Coordinates of C-alpha atoms in Angstrom, one line a residue:
Chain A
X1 CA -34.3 -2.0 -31.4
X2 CA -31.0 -3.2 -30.3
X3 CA -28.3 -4.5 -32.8
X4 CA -25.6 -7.3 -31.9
X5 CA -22.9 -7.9 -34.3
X6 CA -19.5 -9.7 -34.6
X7 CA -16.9 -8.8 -32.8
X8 CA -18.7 -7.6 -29.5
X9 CA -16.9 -9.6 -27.4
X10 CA -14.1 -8.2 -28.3
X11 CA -15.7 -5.1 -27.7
X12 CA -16.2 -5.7 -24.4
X13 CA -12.7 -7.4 -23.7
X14 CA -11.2 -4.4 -24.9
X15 CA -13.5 -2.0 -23.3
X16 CA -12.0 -3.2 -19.8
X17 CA -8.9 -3.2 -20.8
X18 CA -8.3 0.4 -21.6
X19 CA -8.5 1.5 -17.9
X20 CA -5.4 -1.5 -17.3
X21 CA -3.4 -0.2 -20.5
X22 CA -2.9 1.9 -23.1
X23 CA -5.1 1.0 -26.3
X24 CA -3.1 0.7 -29.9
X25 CA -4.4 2.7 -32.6
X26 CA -5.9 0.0 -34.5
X27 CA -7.5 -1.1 -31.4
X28 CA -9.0 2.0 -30.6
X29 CA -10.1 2.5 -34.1
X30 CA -11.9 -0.6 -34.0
X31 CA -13.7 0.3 -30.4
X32 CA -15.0 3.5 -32.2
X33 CA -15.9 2.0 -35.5
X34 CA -18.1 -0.9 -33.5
X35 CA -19.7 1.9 -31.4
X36 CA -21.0 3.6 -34.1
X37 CA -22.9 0.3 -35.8
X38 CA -23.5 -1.5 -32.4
X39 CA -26.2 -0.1 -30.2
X40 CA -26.3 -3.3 -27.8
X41 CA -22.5 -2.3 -27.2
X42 CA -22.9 1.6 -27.0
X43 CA -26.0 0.9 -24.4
X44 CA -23.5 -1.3 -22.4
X45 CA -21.0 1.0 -22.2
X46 CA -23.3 4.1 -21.6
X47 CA -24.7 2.1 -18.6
X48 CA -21.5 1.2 -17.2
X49 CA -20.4 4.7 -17.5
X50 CA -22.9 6.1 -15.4
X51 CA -23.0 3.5 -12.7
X52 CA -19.4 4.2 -12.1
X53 CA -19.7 7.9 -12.4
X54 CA -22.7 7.7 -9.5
X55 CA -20.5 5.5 -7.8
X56 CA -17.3 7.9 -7.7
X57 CA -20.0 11.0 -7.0
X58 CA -21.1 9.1 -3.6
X59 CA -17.7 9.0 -2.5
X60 CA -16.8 10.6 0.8
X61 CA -14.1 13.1 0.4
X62 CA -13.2 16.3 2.1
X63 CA -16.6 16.5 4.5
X64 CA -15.7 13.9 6.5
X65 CA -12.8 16.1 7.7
X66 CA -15.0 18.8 8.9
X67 CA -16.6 16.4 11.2
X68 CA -14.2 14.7 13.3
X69 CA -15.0 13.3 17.5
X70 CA -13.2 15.6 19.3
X71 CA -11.7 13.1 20.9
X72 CA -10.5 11.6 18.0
X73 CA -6.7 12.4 18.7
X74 CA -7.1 12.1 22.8
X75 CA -8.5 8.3 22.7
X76 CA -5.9 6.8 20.6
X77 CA -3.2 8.2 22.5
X78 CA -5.0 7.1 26.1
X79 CA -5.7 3.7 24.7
X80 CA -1.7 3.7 23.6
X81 CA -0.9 4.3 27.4
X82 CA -3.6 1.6 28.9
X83 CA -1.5 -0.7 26.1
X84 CA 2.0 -0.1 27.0
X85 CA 0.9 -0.1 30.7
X86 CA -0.4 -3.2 30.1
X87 CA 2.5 -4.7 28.4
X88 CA 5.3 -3.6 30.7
X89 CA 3.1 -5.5 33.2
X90 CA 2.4 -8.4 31.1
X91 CA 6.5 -8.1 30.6
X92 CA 7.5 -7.8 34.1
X93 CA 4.7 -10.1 36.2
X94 CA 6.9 -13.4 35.4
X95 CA 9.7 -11.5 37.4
X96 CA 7.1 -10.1 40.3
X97 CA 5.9 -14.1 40.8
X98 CA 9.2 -15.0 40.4
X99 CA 10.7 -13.2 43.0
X100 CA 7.4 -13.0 45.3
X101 CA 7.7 -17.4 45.2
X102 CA 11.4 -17.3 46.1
X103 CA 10.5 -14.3 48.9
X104 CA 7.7 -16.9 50.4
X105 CA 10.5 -20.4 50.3
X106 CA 13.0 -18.4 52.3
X107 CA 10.9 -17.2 54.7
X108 CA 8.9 -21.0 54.9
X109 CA 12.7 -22.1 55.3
X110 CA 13.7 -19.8 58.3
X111 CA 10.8 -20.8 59.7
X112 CA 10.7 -24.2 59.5
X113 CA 15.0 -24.3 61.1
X114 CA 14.4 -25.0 64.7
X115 CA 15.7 -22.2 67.1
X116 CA 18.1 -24.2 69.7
X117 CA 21.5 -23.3 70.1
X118 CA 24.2 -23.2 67.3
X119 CA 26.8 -25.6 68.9
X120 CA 26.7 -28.1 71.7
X121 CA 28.4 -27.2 75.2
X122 CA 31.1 -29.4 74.6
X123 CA 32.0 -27.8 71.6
X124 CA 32.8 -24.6 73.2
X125 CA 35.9 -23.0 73.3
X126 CA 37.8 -22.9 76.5
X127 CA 37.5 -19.2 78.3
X128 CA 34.6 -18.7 76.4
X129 CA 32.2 -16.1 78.6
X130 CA 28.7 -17.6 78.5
X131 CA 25.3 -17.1 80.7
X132 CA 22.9 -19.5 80.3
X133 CA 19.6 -19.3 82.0
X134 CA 19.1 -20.6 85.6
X135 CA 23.0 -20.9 86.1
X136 CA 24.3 -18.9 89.2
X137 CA 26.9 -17.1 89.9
X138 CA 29.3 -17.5 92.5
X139 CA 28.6 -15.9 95.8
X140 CA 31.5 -14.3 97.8
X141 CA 30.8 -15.6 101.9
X142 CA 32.7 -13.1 104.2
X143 CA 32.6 -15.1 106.7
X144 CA 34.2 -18.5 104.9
X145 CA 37.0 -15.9 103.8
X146 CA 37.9 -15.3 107.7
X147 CA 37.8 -19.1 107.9
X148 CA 40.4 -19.4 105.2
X149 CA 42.9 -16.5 106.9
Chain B
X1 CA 4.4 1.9 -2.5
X2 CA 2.5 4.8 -1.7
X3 CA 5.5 6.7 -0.9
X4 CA 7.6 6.0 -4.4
X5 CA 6.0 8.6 -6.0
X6 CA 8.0 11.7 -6.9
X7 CA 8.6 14.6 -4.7
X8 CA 8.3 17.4 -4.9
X9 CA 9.3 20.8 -2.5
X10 CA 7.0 21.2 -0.1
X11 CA 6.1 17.3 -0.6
X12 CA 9.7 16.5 0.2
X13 CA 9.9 18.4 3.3
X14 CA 6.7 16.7 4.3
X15 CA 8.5 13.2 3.4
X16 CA 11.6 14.4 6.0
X17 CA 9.5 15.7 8.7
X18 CA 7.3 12.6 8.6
X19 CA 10.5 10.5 9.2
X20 CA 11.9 12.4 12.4
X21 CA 8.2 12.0 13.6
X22 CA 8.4 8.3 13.3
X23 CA 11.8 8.0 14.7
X24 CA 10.6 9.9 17.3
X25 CA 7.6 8.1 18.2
X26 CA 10.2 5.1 18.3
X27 CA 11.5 6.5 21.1
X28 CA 8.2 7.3 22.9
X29 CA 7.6 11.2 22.0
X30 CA 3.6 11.8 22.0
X31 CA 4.2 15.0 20.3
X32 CA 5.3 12.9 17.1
X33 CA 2.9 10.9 17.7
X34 CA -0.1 13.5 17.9
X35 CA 1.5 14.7 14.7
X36 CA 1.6 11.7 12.8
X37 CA -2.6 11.3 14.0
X38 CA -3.1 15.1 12.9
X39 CA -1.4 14.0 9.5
X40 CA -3.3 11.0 8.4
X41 CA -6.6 10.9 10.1
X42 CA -8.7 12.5 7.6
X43 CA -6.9 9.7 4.6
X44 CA -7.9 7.0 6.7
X45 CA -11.3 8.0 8.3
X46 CA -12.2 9.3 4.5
X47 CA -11.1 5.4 3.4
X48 CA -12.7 3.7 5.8
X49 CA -15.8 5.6 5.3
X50 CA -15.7 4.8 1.5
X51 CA -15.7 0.7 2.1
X52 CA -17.7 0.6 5.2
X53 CA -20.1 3.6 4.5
X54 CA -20.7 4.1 7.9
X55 CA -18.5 7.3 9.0
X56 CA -18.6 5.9 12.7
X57 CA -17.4 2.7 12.2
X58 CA -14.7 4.5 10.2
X59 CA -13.9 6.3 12.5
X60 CA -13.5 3.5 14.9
X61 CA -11.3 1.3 12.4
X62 CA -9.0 4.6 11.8
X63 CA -8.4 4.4 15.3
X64 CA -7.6 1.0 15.8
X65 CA -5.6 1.1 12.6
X66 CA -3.4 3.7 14.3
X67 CA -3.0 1.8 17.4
X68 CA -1.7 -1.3 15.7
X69 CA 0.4 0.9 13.4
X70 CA 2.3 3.1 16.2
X71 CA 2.1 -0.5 18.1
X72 CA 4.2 -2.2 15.3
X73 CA 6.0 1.2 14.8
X74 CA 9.3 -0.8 15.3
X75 CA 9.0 -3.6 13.1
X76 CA 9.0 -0.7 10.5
X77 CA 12.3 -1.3 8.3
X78 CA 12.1 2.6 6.8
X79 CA 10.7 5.3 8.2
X80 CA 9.4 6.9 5.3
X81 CA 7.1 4.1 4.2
X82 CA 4.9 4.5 7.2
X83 CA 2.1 5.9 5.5
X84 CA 1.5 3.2 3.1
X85 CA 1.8 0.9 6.4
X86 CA -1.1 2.9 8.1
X87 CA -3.3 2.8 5.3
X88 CA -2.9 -1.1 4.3
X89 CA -3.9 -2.2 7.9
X90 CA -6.9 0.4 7.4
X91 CA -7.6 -1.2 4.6
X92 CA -7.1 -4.8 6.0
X93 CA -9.6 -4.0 8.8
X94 CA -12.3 -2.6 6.7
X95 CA -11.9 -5.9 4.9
X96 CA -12.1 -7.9 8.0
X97 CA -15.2 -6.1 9.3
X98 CA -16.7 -6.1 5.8
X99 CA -16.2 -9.7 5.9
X100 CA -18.3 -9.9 9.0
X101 CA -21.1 -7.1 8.0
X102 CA -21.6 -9.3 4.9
X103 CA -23.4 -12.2 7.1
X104 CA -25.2 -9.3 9.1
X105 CA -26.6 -8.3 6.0
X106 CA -28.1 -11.4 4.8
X107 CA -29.9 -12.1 8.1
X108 CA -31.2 -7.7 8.6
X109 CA -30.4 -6.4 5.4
X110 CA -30.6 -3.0 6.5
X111 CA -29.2 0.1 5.2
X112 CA -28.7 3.3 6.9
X113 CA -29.1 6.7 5.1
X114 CA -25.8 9.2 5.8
X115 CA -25.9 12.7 6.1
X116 CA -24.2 14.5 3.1
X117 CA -24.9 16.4 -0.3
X118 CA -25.9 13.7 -2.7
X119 CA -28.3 11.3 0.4
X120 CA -30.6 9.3 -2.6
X121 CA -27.2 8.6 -4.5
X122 CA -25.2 7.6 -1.7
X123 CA -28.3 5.4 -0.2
X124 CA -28.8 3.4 -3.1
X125 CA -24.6 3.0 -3.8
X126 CA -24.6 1.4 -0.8
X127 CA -27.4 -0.4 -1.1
X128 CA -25.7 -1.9 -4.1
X129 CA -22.6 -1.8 -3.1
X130 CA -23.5 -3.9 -0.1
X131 CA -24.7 -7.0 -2.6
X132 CA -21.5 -7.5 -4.1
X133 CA -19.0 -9.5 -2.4
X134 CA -16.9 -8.1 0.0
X135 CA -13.3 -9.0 -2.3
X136 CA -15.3 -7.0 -5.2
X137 CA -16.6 -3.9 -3.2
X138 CA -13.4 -3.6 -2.0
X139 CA -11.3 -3.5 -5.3
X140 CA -13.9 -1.6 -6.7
X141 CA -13.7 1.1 -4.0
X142 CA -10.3 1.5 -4.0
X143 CA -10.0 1.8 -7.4
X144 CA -12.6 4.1 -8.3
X145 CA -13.4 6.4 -5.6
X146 CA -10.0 5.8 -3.8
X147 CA -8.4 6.5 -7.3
X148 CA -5.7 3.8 -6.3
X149 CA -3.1 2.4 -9.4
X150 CA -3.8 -1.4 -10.0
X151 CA -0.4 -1.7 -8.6
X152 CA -1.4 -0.3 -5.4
X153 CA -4.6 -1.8 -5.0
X154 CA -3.0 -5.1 -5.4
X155 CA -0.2 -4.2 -2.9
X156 CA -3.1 -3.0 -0.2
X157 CA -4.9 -6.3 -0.5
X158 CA -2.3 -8.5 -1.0
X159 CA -3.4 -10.0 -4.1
X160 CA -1.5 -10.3 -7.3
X161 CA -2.1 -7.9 -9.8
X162 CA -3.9 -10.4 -12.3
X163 CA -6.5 -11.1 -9.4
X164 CA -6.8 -7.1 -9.4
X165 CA -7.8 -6.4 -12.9
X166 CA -10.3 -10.1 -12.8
X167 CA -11.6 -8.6 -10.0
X168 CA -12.1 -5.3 -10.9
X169 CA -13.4 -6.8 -14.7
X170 CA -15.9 -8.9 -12.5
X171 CA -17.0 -5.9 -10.0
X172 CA -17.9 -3.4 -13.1
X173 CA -19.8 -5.5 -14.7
X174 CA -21.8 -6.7 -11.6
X175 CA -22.1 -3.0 -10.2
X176 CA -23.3 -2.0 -14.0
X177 CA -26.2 -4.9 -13.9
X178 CA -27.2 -3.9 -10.5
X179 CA -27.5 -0.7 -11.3
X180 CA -29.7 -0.9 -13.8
X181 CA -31.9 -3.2 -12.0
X182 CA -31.8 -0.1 -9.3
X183 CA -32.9 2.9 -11.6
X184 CA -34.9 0.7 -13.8
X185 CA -32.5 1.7 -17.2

């Protein structure tokens, strides 16, 4: 048969508290002097005991280092060279367009300038050697030069 | 945090080396950084495998935990506390996919044996372990099979130390109740 008395609240408040601090001696003297009358209190804390003892027993601790992937060390440093690959190219592809638009407009612009000569004939200097295409050249006529003499 | 505590010898020399490996991996050096993986792993997979109880999914947070950490690597104002850096994002993923597994477990409600010493035990921890709410299991985990301080349990979830000890008040006393509805007291 299970016993409650006064005071097991503050039992149970100060049960808690002793993993957060320290416990005065008249505190402590009280938690041991209420165990011994209160078997409601003693159960409680015998309960929690061993939950949390079961619970730090099914902790994972030095078998999980036995057991690694292989891998383990090899995919995080691939997946850090797909990363930075990615964002040098994530850095530098505003420049690539950039540069690839500007490419395209100068070569829609030289396109687009009709090819016809630079300056009008008029224009030209005097002494100025040009060809230009169906334009002869002067023949020399031996026989107009005897005429001449 | 994790790194305040004092060192000693060989634990000072560790500290040192640990701090050219990071500066190191600043700069790009794969050696560091397979060093700095050799290092930690087994913390973080061992973590991981406490609050997710599933050693593969662990194993898959560890390594996404490292990638964001060597990703961030510069934002890191010292060098020594990288550490404590790794294992609060592996700590803040668990939390995220715990988060997540909690709705999964509501609709399946399935638990998965592991391989180990103590099976029965470790089955029916998680079972229970899986009914408490994910900010409780967490808190609980970290503070009694991770053996964390309050302070650093607080400064790994991001909560104020108050919220800690509420927390972990609120998680015992569930885990206690749930246990004896387990093994029938």
């Amino acid at each position: 048969m299970s016993v409650r008395l006064f005071g097991c609240s503050k039992y149970q408040r100060l049960s808690n508290e002793k993993f957060d601090r320290t416990l005065s001696l008249a505190e402590r003297e009280f938690l041991a002097k209420h165990r011994s009358v209160c078997s409601e209190c003693r159960m409680r804390e015998s309960q929690s005991s061993n939950a949390l003892n079961m619970l730090r027993m099914a902790a994972f601790d030095d078998e999980v280092q036995d057991s690694f992937e292989p891998q383990f060390e090899e995919r995080i440093l691939r997946k850090l060279r797909v990363q930075s690959t990615r964002e040098s190219v994530r850095y530098w592809s505003p420049a690539f367009v950039g540069a690839m638009i500007a490419g395209l407009a100068v070569l829609a612009t030289l396109q687009l300038v009709p090819n016809r000569p630079s300056l009008p004939s008029s224009n030209r200097p005097e002494g100025t050697a040009y060809r230009t295409r169906g334009e002869r050249l002067p023949t020399l006529d031996i026989n107009k030069l005897d005429r001449i003499r | 945090m994790f790194d305040t505590r004092v060192f000693s010898g060989a634990a000072v020399d560790q500290a040192a080396q640990e701090r050219q490996w990071v500066a190191r991996c600043r700069e790009g050096d794969e050696t560091a950084l397979s060093s700095l993986i050799a290092r930690h792993r087994n913390r973080l997979v061992r973590t991981a495998t406490n609050l997710l109880r599933d050693r593969h999914e662990a194993e898959d947070v560890a390594q996404e935990a490292f990638l964001k950490g060597f990703r961030e690597i510069h934002k890191l104002r010292e060098d020594r506390a990288f550490s404590g850096y790794l294992y609060k994002i592996c700590v803040r993923l668990c939390m995220d996919r715990l988060r997540l597994k909690r709705a999964e477990l509501t609709e399946f409600d399935s638990v998965q044996p592991h391989e180990g010493g103590t099976v029965e035990n470790r089955v029916v921890i998680e079972k229970l372990l899986a009914q408490l709410p994910y900010e409780l299991r967490a808190t609980l985990v970290l503070r009694e099979m991770e053996q964390l301080s309050y302070d650093e349990v607080a400064e790994v979830m991001h909560v104020p130390i108050g919220t800690v000890r509420s927390r972990l008040h609120t998680a015992r006393e569930r885990f206690r109740k749930l246990w004896i509805e387990a093994v029938g007291e």
